Coordinates of C-alpha atoms in Angstrom, one line a residue:
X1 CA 0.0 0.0 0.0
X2 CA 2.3 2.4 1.0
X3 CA 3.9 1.6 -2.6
X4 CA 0.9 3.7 -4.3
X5 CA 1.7 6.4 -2.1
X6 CA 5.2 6.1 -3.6
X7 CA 4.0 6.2 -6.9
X8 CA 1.2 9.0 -6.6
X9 CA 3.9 11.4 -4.8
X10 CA 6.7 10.4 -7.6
X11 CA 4.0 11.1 -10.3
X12 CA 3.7 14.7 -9.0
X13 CA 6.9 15.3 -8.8
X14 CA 7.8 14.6 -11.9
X15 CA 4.5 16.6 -13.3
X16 CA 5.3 19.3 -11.3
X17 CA 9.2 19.5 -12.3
X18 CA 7.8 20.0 -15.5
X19 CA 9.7 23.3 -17.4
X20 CA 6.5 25.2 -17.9
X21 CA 5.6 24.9 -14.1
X22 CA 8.7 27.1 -13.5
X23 CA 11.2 26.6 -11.0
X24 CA 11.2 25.9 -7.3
X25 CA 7.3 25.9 -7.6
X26 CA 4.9 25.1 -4.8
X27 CA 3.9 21.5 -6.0
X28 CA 7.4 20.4 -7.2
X29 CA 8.6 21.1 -3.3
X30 CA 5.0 19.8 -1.8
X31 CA 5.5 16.6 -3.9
X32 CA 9.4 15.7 -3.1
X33 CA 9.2 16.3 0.3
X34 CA 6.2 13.3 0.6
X35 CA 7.9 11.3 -2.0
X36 CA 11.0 11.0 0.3
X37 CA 9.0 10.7 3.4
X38 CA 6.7 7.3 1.9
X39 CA 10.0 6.1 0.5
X40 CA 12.0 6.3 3.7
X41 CA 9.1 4.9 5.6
X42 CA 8.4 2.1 3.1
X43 CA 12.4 1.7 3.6
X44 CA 12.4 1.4 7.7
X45 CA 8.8 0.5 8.0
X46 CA 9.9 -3.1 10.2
X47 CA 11.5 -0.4 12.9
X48 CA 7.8 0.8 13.4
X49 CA 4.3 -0.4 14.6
X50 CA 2.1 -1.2 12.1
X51 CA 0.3 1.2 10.0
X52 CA -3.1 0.5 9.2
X53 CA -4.4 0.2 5.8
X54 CA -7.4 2.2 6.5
X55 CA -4.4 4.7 7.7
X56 CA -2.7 5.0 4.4
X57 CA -5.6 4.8 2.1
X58 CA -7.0 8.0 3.9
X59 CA -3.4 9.4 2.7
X60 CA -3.9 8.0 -0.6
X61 CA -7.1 9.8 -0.4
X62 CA -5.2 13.0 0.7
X63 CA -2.4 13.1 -1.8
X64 CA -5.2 12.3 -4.5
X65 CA -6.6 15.7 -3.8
X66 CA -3.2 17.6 -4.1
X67 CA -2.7 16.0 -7.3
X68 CA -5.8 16.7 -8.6
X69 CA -5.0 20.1 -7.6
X70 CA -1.9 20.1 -9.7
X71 CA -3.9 18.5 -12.2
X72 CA -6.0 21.7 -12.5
X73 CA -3.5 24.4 -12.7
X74 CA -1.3 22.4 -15.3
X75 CA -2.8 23.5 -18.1
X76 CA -2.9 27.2 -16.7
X77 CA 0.8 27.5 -16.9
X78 CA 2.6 28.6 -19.7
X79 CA 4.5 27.1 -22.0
X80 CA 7.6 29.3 -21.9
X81 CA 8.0 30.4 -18.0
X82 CA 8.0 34.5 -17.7
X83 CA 11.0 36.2 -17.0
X84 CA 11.2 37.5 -13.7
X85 CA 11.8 41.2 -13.2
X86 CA 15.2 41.5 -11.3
X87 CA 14.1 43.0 -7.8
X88 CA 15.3 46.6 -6.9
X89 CA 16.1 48.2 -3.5
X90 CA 16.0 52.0 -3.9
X91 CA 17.9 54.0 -2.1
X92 CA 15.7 55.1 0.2
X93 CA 14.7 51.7 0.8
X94 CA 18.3 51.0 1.5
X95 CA 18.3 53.5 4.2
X96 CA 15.6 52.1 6.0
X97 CA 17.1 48.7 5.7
X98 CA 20.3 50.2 7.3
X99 CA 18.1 52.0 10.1
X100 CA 16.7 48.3 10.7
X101 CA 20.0 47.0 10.9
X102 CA 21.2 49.2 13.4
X103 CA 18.7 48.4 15.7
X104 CA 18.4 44.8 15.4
X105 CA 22.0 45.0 16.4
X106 CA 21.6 47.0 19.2
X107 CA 18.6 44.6 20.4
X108 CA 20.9 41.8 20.4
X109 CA 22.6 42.2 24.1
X110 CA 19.8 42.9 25.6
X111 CA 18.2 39.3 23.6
X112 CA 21.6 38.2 24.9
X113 CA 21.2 39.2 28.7
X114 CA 17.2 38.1 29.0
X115 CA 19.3 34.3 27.6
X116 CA 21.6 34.5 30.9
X117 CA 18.5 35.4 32.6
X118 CA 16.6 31.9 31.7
X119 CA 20.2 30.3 32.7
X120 CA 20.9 31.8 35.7
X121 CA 24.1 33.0 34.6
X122 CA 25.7 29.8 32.8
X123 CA 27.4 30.9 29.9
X124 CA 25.4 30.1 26.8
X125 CA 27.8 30.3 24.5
X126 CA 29.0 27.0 25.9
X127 CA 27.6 23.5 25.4
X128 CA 26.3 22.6 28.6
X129 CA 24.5 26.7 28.8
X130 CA 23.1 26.1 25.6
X131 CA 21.7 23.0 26.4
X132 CA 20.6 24.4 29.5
X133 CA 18.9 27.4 27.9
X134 CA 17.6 25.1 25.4
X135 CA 15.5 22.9 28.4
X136 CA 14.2 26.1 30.0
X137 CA 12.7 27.3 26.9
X138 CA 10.9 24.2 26.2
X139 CA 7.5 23.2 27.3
X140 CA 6.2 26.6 28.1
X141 CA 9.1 28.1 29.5
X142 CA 10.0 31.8 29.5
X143 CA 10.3 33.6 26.1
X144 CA 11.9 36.4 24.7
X145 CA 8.7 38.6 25.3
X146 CA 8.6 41.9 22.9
X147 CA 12.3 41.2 22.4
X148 CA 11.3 38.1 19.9
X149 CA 10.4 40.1 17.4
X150 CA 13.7 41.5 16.3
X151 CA 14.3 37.5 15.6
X152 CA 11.7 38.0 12.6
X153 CA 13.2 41.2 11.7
X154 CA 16.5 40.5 11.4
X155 CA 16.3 37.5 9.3
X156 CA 14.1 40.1 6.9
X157 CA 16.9 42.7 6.9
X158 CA 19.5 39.6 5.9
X159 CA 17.7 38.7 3.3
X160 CA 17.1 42.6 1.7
X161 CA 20.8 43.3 2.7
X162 CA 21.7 40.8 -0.3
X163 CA 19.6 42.2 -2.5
X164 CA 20.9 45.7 -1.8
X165 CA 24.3 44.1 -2.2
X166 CA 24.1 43.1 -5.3
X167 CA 22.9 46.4 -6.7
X168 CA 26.1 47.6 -4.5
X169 CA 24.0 49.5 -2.6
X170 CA 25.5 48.0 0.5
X171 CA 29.1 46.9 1.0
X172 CA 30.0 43.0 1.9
X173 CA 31.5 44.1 5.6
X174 CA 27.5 45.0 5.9
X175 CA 26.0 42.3 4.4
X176 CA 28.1 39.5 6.2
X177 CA 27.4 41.6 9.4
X178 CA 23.7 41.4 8.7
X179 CA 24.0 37.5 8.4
X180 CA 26.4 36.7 11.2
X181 CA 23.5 39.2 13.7
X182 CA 20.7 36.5 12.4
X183 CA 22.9 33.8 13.2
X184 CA 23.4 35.1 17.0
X185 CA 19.8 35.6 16.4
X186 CA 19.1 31.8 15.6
X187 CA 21.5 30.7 18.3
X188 CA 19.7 32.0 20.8
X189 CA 16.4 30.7 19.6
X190 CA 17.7 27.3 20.0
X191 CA 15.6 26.3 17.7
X192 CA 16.8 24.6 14.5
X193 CA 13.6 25.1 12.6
X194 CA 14.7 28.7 12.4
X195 CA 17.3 27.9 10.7
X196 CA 15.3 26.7 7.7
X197 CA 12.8 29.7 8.0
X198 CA 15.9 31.4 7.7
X199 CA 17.7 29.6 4.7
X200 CA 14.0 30.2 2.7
X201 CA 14.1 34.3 3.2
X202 CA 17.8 34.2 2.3
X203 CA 17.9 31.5 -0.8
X204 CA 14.6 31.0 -2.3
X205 CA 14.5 34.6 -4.1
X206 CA 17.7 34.1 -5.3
X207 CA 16.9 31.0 -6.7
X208 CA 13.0 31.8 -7.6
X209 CA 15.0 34.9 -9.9
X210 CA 17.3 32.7 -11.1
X211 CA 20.7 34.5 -9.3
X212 CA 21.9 31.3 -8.0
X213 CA 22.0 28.0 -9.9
X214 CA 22.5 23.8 -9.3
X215 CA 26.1 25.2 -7.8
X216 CA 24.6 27.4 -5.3
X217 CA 21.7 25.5 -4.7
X218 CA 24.1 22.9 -3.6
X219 CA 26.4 25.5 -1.4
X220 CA 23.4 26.6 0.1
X221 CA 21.8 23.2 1.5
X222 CA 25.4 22.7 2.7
X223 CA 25.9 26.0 4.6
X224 CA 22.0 24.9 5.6
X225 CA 23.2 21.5 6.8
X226 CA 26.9 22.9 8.6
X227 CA 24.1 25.6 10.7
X228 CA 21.8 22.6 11.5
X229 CA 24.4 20.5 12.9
X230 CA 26.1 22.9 14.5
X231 CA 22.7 23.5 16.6
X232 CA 22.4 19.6 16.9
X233 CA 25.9 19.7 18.7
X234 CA 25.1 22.9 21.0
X235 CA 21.7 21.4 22.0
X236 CA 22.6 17.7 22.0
X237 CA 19.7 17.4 19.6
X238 CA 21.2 14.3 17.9
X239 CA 24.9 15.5 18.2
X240 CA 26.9 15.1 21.3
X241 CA 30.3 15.7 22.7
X242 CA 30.4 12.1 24.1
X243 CA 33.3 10.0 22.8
X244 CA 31.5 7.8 20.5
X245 CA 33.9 7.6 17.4
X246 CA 32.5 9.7 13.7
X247 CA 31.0 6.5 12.8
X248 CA 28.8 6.3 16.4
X249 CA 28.1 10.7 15.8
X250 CA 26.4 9.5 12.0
X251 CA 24.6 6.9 12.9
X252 CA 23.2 8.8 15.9
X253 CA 22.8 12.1 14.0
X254 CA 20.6 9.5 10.9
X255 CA 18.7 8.3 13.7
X256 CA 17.7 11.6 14.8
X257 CA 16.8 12.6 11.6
X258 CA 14.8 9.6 10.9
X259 CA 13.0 10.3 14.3
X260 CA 11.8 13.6 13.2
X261 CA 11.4 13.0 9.5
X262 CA 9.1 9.3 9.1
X263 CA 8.1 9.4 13.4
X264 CA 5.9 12.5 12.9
X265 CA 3.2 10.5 10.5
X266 CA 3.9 7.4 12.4
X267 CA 2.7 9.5 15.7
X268 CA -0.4 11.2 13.9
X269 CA -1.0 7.7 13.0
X270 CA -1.2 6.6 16.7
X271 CA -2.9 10.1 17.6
X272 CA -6.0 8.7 14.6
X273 CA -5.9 5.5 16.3
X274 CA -7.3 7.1 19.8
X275 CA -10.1 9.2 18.2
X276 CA -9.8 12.5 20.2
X277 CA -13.1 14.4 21.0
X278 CA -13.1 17.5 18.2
X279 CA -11.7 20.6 19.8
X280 CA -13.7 23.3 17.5
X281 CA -11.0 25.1 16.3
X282 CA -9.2 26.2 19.9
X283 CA -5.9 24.7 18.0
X284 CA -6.4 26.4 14.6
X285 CA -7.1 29.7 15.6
X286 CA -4.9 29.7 18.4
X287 CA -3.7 33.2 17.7
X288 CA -7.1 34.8 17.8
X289 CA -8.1 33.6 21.1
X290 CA -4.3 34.4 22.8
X291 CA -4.8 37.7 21.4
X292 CA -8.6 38.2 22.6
X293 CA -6.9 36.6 26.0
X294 CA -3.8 39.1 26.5
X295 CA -6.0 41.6 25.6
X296 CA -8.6 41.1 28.8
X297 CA -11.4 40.3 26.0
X298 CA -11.9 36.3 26.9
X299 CA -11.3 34.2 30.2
X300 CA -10.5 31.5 27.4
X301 CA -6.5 30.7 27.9
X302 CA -4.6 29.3 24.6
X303 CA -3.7 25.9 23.9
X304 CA 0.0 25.5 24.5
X305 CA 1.7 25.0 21.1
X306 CA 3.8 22.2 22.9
X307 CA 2.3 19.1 22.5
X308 CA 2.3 16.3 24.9
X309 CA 5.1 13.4 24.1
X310 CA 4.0 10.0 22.8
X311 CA 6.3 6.8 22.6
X312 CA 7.0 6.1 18.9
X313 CA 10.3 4.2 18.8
X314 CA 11.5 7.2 20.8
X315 CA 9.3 10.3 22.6
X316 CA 8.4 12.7 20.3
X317 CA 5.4 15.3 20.3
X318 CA 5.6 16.4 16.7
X319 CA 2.3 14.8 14.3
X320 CA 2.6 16.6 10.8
X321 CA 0.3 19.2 9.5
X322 CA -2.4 17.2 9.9
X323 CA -2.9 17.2 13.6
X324 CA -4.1 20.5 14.4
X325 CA -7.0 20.7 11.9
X326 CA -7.6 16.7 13.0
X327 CA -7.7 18.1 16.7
X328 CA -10.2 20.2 15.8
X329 CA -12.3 19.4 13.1
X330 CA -11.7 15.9 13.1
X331 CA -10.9 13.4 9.7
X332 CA -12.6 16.3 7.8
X333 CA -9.9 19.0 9.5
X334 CA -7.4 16.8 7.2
X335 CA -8.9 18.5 4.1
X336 CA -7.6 21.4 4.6
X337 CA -3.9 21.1 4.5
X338 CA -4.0 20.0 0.5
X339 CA -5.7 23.0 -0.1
X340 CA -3.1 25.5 1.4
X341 CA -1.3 24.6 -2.2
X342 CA -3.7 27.0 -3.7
X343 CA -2.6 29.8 -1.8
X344 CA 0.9 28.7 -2.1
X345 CA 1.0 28.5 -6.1
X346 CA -1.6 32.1 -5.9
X347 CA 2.1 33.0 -4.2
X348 CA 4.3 31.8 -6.9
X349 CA 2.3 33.4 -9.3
X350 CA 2.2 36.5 -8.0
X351 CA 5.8 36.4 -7.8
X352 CA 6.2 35.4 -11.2
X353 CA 4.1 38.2 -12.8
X354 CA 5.1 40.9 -10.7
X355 CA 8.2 40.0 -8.6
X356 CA 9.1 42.6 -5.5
X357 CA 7.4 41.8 -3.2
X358 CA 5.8 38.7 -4.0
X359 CA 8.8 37.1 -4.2
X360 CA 9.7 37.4 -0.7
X361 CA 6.0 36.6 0.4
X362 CA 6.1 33.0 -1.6
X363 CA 9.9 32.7 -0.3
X364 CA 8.1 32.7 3.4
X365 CA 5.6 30.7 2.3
X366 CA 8.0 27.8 1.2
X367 CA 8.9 27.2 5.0
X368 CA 5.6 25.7 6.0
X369 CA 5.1 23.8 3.0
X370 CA 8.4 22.0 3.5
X371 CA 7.1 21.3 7.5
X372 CA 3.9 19.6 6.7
X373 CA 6.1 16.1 7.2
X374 CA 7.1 17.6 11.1
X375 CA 4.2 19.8 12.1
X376 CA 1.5 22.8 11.3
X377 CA 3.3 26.3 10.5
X378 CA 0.2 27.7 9.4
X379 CA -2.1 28.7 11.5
X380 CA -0.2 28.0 14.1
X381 CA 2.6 31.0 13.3
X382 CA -0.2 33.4 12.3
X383 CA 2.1 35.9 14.4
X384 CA 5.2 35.2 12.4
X385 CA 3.5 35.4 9.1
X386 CA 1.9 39.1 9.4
X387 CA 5.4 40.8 11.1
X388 CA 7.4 39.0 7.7
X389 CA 4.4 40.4 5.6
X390 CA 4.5 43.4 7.2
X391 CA 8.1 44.3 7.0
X392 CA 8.3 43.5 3.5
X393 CA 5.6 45.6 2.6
X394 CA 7.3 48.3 4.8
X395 CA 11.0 48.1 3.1
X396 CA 9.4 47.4 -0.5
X397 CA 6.5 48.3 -1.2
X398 CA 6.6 51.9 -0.9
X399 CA 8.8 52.2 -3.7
X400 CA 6.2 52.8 -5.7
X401 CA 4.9 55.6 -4.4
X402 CA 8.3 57.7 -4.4
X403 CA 9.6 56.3 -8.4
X404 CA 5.9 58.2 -8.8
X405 CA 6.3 61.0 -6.5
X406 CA 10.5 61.8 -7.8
X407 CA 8.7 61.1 -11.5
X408 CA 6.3 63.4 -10.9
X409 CA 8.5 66.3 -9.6
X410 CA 10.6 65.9 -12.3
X411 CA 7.9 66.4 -15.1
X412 CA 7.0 69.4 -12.7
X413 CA 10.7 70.4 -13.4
X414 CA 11.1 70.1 -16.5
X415 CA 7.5 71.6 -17.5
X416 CA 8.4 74.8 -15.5
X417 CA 11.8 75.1 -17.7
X418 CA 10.0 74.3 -20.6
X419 CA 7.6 77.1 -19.9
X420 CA 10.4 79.5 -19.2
X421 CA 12.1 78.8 -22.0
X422 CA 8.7 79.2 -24.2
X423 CA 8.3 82.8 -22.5
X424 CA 12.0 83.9 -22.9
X425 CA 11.2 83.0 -27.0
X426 CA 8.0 84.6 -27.2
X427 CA 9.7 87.7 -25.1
X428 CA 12.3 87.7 -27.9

């Protein structure tokens, strides 16, 4: 059975990686991460329990729809791909990037200080603090407060900074700067899904316009890989200083992986199997009722978005997309997921007609469509998505408005001189 999953996923793949579909598109990425999942499960499958058939032919069911999906834009694409506009930072955009990257460098020691807060003074720029700051921000520990928002922020300005860059509008010692902030920025997160939300902002526009090729895609999954085991080794996540030999580190480290690449489905599967009363939504629109909360407005307190550890080969509390919208609107919640493909491709789309922008917005978007294997990043990072949406519109958007302002003064120039010069001739 889990065969036809195989072959459904490897049949959009292949669809989807078609040249008119354009490059790095929603489905092509939707498609290959499910393909390797149901191949590496169908690979290791004797380490697990037993998956139901009814199990997999509700996937079946699932990935039917998303192809049947792909099978309705197909013919909507064009033959011959656009050409992207190549995206422009103005100066005065640049200046406000700059004024951004000032202050998300002066937010970073007082990040850093709140961090030796949590550990009670243990360095965490050493294993054992890092690990330690790592376990007090985990299950509902202290947060970063206000001062997690320069997080988002500074992986925005990164990924402008290289934009600007190129048009030499900023100078490498800036750019590398920018980057190496984020990083401190990432580190102190602890988390190493960060550093993919990261890796999209910085490499999918390059990619999407075409600015890097096969060679950098390849240079940038490895600087993505050296980041995420770095983070493995400072957090024990996987990694350890323990004197295990490089042959004991890689087959820890593939363990780990496979524990939070194939577990996940395997644990939703288990979560199915127990039939959980429907929650009505308190897990999908999470955001909305912390907001109405801190504001005073409801007595109703959030669901935490640390979920509860089950035992699947190892503990893990991670169920793939599907277990928020299964929480809450039971095996009809599971609908819903395929269906963020629409918005994703509206996304690439947009990007492709009109670049800017749009770009960056479907750059974004790529991180929770490569999650759906681990766990929801939709709804449940509502508060994420609008400050990246926001700041791009902030640093971009306006450019418009002074191209047409500086345009329109300039035909107010030259219309006055014009006019002069008319009067001096008549005058003569």
């Amino acid at each position: 059975m889990l065969e036809l999953l195989i072959l459904i996923t490897l049949a959009g793949l292949i669809l989807s990686s078609s040249h008119r579909m354009g490059i790095a598109n929603p489905f092509q990425i939707y498609f290959a991460v499910w393909f390797i999942i149901f191949l590496w499960l169908d690979i290791s499958a004797d380490k697990y329990i037993n998956i139901s058939d009814d199990f997999i032919f509700l996937l079946i069911g699932l990935k039917l729809l998303s192809f049947s999906i792909l099978l309705a834009f197909f013919p909507l694409c064009r033959e011959k791909p656009i050409t992207l506009k190549p995206i422009e930072i103005s100066k005065s955009q640049d200046s406000w990037i700059l004024l951004a990257q000032i202050i998300v460098i002066a937010a970073l020691p007082f990040v850093y200080d709140r961090a030796l807060a949590f550990t009670e003074g243990i360095d965490i720029l050493s294993i054992a603090g890092h690990i330690k700051l790592r376990a007090v921000m985990t299950n509902d520990g202290p947060d970063f407060g206000l001062l997690s928002y320069f997080f988002t922020l500074s992986y925005v300005v990164s990924s402008l900074t290289i934009f600007s860059y190129r048009q030499q509008g900023a100078r490498l010692a800036r750019l590398l700067l920018s980057i190496l902030v984020s990083f401190s920025y990432i580190y102190l997160s602890t988390g190493r899904t960060n550093v993919l939300l990261f890796s999209c902002l910085i490499f999918m526009p390059l990619i999407i316009n075409k600015i890097i090729g096969m060679k950098g895609m390849l240079i940038s999954a490895l600087a993505f890989a050296a980041v995420f085991v770095f983070l493995s080794l400072t957090t024990s996540k996987g990694i350890s200083i323990d004197d295990i030999g490089w042959y004991g580190h890689i087959i820890k480290f593939w363990n780990h992986l496979e524990n939070y690449t194939i577990v996940p489905l395997v644990a939703f599967f288990q979560l199915l199997e127990t039939n959980p009363a429907s929650d009505l939504g308190v897990h999908t629109f999470r955001f909305f009722i912390a907001l109405q909360y801190a504001l005073g407005l409801s007595d109703l307190q959030p669901v935490s978005l640390i979920k509860d550890y089950i035992y699947v080969y190892d503990p893990i509390n991670v169920y793939t997309v599907y277990e928020v919208y299964f929480r809450d609107f039971s095996h009809w919640g599971m609908l819903i997921p395929p269906t963020f493909l629409i918005m994703h491709y509206w996304l690439y789309q947009k990007a492709n007609r009109f670049s800017g922008v749009w770009t960056f917005y479907y750059s974004a978007s790529v991180y929770p469509l490569v999650m759906q294997f681990f766990q929801d990043q939709y709804f449940s990072l509502i508060s994420t998505w609008i400050q990246i949406g926001f700041w791009y519109w902030f640093f971009i958007v306006p450019k418009r408005m002074t191209l047409y302002n500086t345009e329109n003064r300039e035909n107010r120039i030259n219309d006055s001189i014009a006019s002069s010069e008319s009067s001096q001739s008549f005058m003569l």
